[in-house]
PDB file of C-alpha atoms and ligand atoms in Angstrom:
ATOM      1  CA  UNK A   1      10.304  46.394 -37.312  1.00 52.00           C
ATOM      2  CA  UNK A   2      10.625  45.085 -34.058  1.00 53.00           C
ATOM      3  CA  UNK A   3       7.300  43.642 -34.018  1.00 54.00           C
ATOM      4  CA  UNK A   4       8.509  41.416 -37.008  1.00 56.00           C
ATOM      5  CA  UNK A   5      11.093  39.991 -35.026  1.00 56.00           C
ATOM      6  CA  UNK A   6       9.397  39.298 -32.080  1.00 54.00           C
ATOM      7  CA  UNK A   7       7.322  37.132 -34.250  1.00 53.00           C
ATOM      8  CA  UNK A   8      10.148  35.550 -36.231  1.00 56.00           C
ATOM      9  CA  UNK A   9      11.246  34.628 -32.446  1.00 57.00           C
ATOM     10  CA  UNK A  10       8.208  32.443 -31.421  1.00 56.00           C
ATOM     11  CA  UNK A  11       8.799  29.709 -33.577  1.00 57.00           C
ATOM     12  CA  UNK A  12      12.944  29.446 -32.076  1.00 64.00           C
ATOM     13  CA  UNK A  13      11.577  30.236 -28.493  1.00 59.00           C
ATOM     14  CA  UNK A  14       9.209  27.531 -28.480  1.00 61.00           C
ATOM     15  CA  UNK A  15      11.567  24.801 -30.041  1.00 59.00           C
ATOM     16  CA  UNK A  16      14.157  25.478 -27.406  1.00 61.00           C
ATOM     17  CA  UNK A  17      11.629  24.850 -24.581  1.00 60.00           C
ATOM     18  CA  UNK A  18      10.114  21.710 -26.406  1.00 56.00           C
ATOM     19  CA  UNK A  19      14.100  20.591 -26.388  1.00 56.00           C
ATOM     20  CA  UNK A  20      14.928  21.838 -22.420  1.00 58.00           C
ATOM     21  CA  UNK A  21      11.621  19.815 -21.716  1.00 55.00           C
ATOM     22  CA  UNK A  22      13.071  16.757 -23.504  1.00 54.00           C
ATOM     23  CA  UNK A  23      16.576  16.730 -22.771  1.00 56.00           C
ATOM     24  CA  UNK A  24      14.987  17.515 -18.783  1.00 57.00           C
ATOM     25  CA  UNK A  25      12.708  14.512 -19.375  1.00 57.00           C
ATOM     26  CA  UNK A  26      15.586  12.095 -20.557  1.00 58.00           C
ATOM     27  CA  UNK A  27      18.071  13.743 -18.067  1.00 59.00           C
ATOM     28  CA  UNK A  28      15.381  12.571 -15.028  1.00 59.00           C
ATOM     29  CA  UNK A  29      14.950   8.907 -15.956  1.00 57.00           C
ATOM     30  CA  UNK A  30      18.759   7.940 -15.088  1.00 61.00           C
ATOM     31  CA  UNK A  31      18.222  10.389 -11.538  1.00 61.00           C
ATOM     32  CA  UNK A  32      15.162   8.788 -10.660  1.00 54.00           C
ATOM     33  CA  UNK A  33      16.357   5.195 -11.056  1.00 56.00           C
ATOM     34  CA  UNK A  34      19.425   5.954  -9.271  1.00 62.00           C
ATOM     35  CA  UNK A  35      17.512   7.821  -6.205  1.00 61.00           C
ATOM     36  CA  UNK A  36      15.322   4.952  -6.324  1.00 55.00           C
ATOM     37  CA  UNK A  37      18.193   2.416  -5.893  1.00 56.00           C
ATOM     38  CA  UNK A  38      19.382   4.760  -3.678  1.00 62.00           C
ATOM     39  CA  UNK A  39      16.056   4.633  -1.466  1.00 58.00           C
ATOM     40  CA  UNK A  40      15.582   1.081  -1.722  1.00 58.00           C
ATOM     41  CA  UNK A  41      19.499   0.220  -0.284  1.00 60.00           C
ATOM     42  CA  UNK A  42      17.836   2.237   3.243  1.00 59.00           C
ATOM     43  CA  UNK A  43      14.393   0.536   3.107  1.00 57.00           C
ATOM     44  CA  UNK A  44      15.307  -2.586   1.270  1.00 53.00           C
ATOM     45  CA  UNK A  45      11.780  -4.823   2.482  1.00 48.00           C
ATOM     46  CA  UNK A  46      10.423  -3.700  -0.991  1.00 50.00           C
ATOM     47  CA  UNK A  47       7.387  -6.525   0.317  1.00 54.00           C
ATOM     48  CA  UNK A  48       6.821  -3.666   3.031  1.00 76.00           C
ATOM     49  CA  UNK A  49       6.436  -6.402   5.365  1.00 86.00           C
ATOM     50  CA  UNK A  50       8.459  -5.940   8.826  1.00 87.00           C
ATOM     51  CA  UNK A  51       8.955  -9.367   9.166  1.00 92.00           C
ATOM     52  CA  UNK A  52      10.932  -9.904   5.967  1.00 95.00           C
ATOM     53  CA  UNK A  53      14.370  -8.665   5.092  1.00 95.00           C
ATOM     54  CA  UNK A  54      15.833  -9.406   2.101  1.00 96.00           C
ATOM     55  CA  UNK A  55      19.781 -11.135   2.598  1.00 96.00           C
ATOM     56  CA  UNK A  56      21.877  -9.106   1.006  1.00 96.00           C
ATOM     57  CA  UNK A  57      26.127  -9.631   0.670  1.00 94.00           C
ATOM     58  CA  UNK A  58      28.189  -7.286   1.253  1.00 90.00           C
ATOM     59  CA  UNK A  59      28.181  -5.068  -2.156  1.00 93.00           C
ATOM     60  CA  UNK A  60      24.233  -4.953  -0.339  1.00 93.00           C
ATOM     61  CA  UNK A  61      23.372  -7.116  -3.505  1.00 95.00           C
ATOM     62  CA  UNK A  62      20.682  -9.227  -3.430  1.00 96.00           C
ATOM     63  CA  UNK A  63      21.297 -13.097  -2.958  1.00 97.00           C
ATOM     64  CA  UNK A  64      19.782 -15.395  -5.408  1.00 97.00           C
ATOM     65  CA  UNK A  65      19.235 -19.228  -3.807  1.00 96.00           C
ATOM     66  CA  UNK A  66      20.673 -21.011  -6.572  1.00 96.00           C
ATOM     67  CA  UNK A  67      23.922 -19.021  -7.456  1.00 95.00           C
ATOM     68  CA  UNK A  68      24.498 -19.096  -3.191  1.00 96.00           C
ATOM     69  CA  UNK A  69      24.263 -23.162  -3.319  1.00 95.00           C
ATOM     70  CA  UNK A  70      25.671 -23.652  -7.057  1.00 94.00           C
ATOM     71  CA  UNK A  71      29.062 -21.617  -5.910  1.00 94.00           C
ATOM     72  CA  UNK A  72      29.081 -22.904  -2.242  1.00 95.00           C
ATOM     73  CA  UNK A  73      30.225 -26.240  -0.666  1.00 94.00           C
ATOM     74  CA  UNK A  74      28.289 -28.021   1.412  1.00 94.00           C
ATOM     75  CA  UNK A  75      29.016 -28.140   5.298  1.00 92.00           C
ATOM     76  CA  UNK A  76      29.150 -23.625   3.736  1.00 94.00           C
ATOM     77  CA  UNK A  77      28.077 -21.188   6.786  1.00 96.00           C
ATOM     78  CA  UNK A  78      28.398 -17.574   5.475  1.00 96.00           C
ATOM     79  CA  UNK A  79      27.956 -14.281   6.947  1.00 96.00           C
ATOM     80  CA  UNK A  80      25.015 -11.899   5.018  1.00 97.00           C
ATOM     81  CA  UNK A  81      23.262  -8.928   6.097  1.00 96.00           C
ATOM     82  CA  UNK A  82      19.996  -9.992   7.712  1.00 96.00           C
ATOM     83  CA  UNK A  83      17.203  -8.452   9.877  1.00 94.00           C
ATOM     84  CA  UNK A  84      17.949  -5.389  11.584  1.00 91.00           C
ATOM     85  CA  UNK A  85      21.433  -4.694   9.884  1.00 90.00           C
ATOM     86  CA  UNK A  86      22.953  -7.925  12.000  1.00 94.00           C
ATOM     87  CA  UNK A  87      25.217 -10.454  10.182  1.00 96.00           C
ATOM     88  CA  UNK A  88      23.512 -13.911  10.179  1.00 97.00           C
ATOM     89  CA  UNK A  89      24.605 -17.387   9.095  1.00 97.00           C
ATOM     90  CA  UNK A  90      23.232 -18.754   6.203  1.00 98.00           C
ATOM     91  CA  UNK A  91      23.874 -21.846   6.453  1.00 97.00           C
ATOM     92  CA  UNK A  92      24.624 -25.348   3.443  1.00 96.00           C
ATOM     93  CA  UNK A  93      24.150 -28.678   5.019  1.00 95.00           C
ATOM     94  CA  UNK A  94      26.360 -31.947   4.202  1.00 92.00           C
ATOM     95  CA  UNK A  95      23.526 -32.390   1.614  1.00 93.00           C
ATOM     96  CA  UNK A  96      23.852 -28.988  -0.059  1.00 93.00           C
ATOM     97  CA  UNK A  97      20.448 -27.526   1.502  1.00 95.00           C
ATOM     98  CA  UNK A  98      19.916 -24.047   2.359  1.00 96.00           C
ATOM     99  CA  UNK A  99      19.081 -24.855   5.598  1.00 96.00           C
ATOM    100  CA  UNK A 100      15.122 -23.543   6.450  1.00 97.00           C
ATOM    101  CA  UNK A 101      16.957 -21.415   9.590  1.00 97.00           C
ATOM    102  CA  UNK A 102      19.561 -18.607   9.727  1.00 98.00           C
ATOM    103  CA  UNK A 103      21.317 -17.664  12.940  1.00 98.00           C
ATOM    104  CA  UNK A 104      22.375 -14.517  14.008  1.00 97.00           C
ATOM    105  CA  UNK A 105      26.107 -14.216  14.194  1.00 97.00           C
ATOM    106  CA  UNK A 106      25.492 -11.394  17.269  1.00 97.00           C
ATOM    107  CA  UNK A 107      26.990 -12.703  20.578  1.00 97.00           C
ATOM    108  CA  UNK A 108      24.203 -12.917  23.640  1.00 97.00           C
ATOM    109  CA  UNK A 109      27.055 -11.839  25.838  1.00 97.00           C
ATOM    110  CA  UNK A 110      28.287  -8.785  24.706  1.00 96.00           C
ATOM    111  CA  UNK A 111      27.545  -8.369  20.941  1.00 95.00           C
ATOM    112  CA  UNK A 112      30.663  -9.516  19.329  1.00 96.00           C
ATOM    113  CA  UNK A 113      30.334 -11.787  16.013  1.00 97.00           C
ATOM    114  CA  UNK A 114      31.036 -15.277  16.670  1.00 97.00           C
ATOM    115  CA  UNK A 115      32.726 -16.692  14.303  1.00 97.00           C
ATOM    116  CA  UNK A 116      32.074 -20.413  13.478  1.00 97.00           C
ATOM    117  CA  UNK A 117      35.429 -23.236  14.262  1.00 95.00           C
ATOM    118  CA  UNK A 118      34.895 -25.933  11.562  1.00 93.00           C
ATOM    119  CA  UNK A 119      37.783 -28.019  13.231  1.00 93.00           C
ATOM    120  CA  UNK A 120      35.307 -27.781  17.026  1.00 94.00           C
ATOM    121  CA  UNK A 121      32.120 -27.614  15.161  1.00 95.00           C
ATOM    122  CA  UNK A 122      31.101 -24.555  17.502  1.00 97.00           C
ATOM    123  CA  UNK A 123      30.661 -20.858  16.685  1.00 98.00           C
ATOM    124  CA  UNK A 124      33.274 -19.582  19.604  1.00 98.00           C
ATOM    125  CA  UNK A 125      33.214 -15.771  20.523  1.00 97.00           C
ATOM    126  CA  UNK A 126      36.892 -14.870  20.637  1.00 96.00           C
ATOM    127  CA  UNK A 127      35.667 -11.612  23.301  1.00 96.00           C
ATOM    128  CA  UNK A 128      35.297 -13.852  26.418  1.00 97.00           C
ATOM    129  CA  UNK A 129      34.988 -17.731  25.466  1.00 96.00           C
ATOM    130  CA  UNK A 130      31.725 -18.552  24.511  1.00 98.00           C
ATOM    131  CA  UNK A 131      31.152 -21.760  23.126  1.00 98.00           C
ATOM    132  CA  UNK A 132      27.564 -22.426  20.920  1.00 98.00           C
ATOM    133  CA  UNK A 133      26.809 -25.850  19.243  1.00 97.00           C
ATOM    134  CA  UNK A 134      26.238 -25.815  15.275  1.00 96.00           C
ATOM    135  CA  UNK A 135      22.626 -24.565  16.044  1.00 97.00           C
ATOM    136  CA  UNK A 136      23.547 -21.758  18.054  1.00 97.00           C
ATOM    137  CA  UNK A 137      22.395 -23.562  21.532  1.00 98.00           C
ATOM    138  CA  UNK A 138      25.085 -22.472  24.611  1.00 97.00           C
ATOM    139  CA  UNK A 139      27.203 -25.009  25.256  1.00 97.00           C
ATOM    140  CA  UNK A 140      29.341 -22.944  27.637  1.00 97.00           C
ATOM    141  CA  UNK A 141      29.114 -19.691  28.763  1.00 91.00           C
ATOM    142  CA  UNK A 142      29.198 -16.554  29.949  1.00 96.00           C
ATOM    143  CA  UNK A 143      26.642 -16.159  26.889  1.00 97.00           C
ATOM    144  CA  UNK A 144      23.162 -16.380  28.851  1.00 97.00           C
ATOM    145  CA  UNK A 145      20.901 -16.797  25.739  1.00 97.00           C
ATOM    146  CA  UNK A 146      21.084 -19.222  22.316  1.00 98.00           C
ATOM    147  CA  UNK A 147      22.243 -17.439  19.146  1.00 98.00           C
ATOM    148  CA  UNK A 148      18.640 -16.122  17.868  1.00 97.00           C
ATOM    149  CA  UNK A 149      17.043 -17.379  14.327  1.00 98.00           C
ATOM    150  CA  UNK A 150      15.538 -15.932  11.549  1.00 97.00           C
ATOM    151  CA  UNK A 151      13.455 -18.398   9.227  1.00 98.00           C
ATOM    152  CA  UNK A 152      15.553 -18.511   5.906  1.00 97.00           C
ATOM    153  CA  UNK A 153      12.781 -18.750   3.075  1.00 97.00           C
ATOM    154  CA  UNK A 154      12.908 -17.744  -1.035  1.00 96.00           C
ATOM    155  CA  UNK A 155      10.771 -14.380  -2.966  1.00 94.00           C
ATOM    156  CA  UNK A 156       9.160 -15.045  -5.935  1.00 93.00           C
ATOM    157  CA  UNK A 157      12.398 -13.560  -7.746  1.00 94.00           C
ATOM    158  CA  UNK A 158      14.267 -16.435  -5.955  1.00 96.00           C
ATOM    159  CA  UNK A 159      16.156 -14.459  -3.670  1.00 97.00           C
ATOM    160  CA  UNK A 160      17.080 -15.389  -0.223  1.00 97.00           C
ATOM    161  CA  UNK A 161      14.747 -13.409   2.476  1.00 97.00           C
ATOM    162  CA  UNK A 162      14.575 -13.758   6.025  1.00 97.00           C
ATOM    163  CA  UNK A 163      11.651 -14.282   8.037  1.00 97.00           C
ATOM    164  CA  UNK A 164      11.115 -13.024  11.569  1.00 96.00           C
ATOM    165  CA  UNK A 165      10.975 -16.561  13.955  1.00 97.00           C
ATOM    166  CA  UNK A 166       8.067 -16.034  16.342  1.00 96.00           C
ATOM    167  CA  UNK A 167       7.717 -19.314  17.511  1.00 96.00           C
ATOM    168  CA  UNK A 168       8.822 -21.405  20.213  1.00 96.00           C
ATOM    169  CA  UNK A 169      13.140 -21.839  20.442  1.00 96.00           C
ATOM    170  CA  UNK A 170      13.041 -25.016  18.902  1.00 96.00           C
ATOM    171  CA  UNK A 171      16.661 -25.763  20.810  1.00 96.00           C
ATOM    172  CA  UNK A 172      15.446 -24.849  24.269  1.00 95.00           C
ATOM    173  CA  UNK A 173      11.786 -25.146  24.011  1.00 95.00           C
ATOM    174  CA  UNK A 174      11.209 -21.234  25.099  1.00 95.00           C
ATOM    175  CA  UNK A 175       9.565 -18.725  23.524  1.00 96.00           C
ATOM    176  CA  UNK A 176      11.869 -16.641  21.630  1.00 96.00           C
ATOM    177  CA  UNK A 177      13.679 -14.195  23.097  1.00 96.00           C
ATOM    178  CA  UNK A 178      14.591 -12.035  20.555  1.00 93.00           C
ATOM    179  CA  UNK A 179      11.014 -10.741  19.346  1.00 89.00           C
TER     180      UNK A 179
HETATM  181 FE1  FES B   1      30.860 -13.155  23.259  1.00 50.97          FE
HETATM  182 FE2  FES B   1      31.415 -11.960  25.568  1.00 50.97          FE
HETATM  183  S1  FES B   1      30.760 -11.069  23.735  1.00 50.97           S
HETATM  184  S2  FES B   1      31.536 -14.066  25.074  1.00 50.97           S
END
């Protein structure tokens, strides 16, 4: 009878949703991590502190403080994504120290990157002639304002974060103007 059948049914019906719910289930783990990753390239200050970014290259990988000095030569100043999207400097002294400050490749003119001369030991803009000294102080203009820093400091997973500088310029003496 039909009755029968609907019965010999319940077992088959029940398996196959027991199996959608696990294949769902296994199916979800690889979506989530990837929307995660996905979510945490946008709002990468997994500290939730504003006043850390993590540097990141340009694959938007994180940057671990011993591969960056093991692989770099001293003297190194390299271009990573810092605070608010902007290139900055990180930057290997003669010694092979991450130096403890990061400066932000933005011209104060008109926002072009400045790239850095090793041969004049400057960072000169190439869009109209500015000239900064190695720690991003105007030496000639028509830049009005120093190149502005970010404190360069390590997480607890030893990547390379930045840290927002709030206190005074310590190449002009000013408070800083970029906060
Ligand atoms: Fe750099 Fe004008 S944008 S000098």
């Amino acid at each position: 009878s039909s009755s029968e059948k609907a019965e010999a049914m319940v077992p088959d019906m029940s398996k196959r949703l027991f199996l959608n719910y696990v294949l769902l289930g296994t199916a979800s783990l690889p979506v989530f991590y990837m929307i995660s990753k996905y979510l945490s390239f946008f709002f990468p200050a997994s500290s939730g502190n504003p006043d850390v970014t993590i540097a990141r290259d340009r694959l938007g990988n994180e940057i671990k403080k011993d591969d960056f000095i093991r692989t770099r030569n001293p003297g190194t100043r390299e271009l990573v994504q810092g605070p608010k999207g902007d290139p900055y400097y990180l930057i290997i002294s003669e010694n092979g120290e991450l130096l403890s400050y990061s400066l932000d490749s933005v011209c104060t003119h008109l926002g072009c990157v400045v790239p850095w001369e090793t041969g004049e030991n400057q960072f000169i803009c190439h869009c109209h002639g500015s000239h900064y000294d190695s720690t991003g102080k105007v030496v000639r203009g028509p830049a009005p304002l120093p190149l502005a820093l970010a404190h360069v400091d390590v997480d607890e997973k030893g990547n390379i974060v930045f840290k927002t500088w709030k206190e005074k310029d310590f190449r002009t003496g000013s408070n800083p103007w970029w906060t």
